[in-house]
mmCIF file of C-alpha atoms in Angstrom:
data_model
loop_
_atom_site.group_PDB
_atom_site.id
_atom_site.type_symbol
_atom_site.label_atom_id
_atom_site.label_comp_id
_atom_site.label_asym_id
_atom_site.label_seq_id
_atom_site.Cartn_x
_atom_site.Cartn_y
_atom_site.Cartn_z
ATOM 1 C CA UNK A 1 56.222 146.885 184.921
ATOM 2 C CA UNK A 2 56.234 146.959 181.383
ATOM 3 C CA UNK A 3 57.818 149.837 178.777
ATOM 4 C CA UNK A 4 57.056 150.240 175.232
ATOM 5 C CA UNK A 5 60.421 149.631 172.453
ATOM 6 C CA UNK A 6 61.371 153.255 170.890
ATOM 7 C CA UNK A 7 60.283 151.603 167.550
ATOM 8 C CA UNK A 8 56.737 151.588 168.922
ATOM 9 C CA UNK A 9 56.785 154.871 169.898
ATOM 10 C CA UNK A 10 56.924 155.757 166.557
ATOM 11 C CA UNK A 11 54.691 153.297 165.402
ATOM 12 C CA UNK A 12 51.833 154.913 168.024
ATOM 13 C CA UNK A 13 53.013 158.546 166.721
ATOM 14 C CA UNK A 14 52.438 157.641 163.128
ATOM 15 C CA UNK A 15 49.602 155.498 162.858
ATOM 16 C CA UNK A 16 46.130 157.382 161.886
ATOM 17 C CA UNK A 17 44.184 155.421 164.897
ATOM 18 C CA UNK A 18 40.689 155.489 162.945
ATOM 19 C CA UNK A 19 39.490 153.564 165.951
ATOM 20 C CA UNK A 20 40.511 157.202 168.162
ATOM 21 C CA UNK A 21 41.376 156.394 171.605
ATOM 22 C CA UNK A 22 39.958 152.761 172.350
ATOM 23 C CA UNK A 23 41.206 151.385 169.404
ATOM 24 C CA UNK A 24 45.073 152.560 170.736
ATOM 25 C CA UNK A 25 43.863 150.737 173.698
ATOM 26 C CA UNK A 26 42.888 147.786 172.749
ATOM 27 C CA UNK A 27 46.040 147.574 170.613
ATOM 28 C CA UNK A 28 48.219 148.420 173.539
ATOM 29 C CA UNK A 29 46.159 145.839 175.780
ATOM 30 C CA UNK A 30 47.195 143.085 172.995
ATOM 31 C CA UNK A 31 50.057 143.551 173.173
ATOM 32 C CA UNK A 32 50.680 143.622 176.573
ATOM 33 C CA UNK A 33 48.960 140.540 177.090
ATOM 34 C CA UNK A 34 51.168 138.806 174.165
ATOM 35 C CA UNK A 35 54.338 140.281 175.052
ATOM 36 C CA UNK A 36 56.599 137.909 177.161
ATOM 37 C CA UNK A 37 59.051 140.262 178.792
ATOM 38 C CA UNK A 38 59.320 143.877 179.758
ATOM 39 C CA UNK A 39 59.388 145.375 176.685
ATOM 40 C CA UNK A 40 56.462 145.859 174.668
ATOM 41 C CA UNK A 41 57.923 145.058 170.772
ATOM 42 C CA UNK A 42 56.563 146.038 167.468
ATOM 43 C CA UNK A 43 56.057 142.118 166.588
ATOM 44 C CA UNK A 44 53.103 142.245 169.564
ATOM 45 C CA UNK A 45 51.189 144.620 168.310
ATOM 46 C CA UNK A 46 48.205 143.419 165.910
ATOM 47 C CA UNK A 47 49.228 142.920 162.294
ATOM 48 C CA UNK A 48 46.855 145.163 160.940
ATOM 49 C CA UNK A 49 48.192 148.442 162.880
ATOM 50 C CA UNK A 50 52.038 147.172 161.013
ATOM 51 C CA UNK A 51 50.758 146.802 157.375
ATOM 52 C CA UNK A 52 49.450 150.460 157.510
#
């Protein structure tokens, strides 16, 4: 099982998600698939989402 970093909590909380609910996701789905642990990081989520 995987859990999500308290930085990307925020990140989630914060970002305006123009995309509504299946752009969050296919963001979360990224980086799920990239991450290579447990914890899902900031660094695995797509770029675009952490230049907003």
């Amino acid at each position: 099982m995987k859990e999500l970093a308290a930085p990307i909590q925020e990140i989630i909380r914060t970002y305006d998600w123009p995309g509504n609910i299946q752009e969050l996701f296919n963001a979360l789905s990224y980086a799920f698939n990239v991450s290579d642990g447990s914890v899902i990081r900031p660094e695995y989520l797509p770029d675009y989402i952490l230049t907003n």
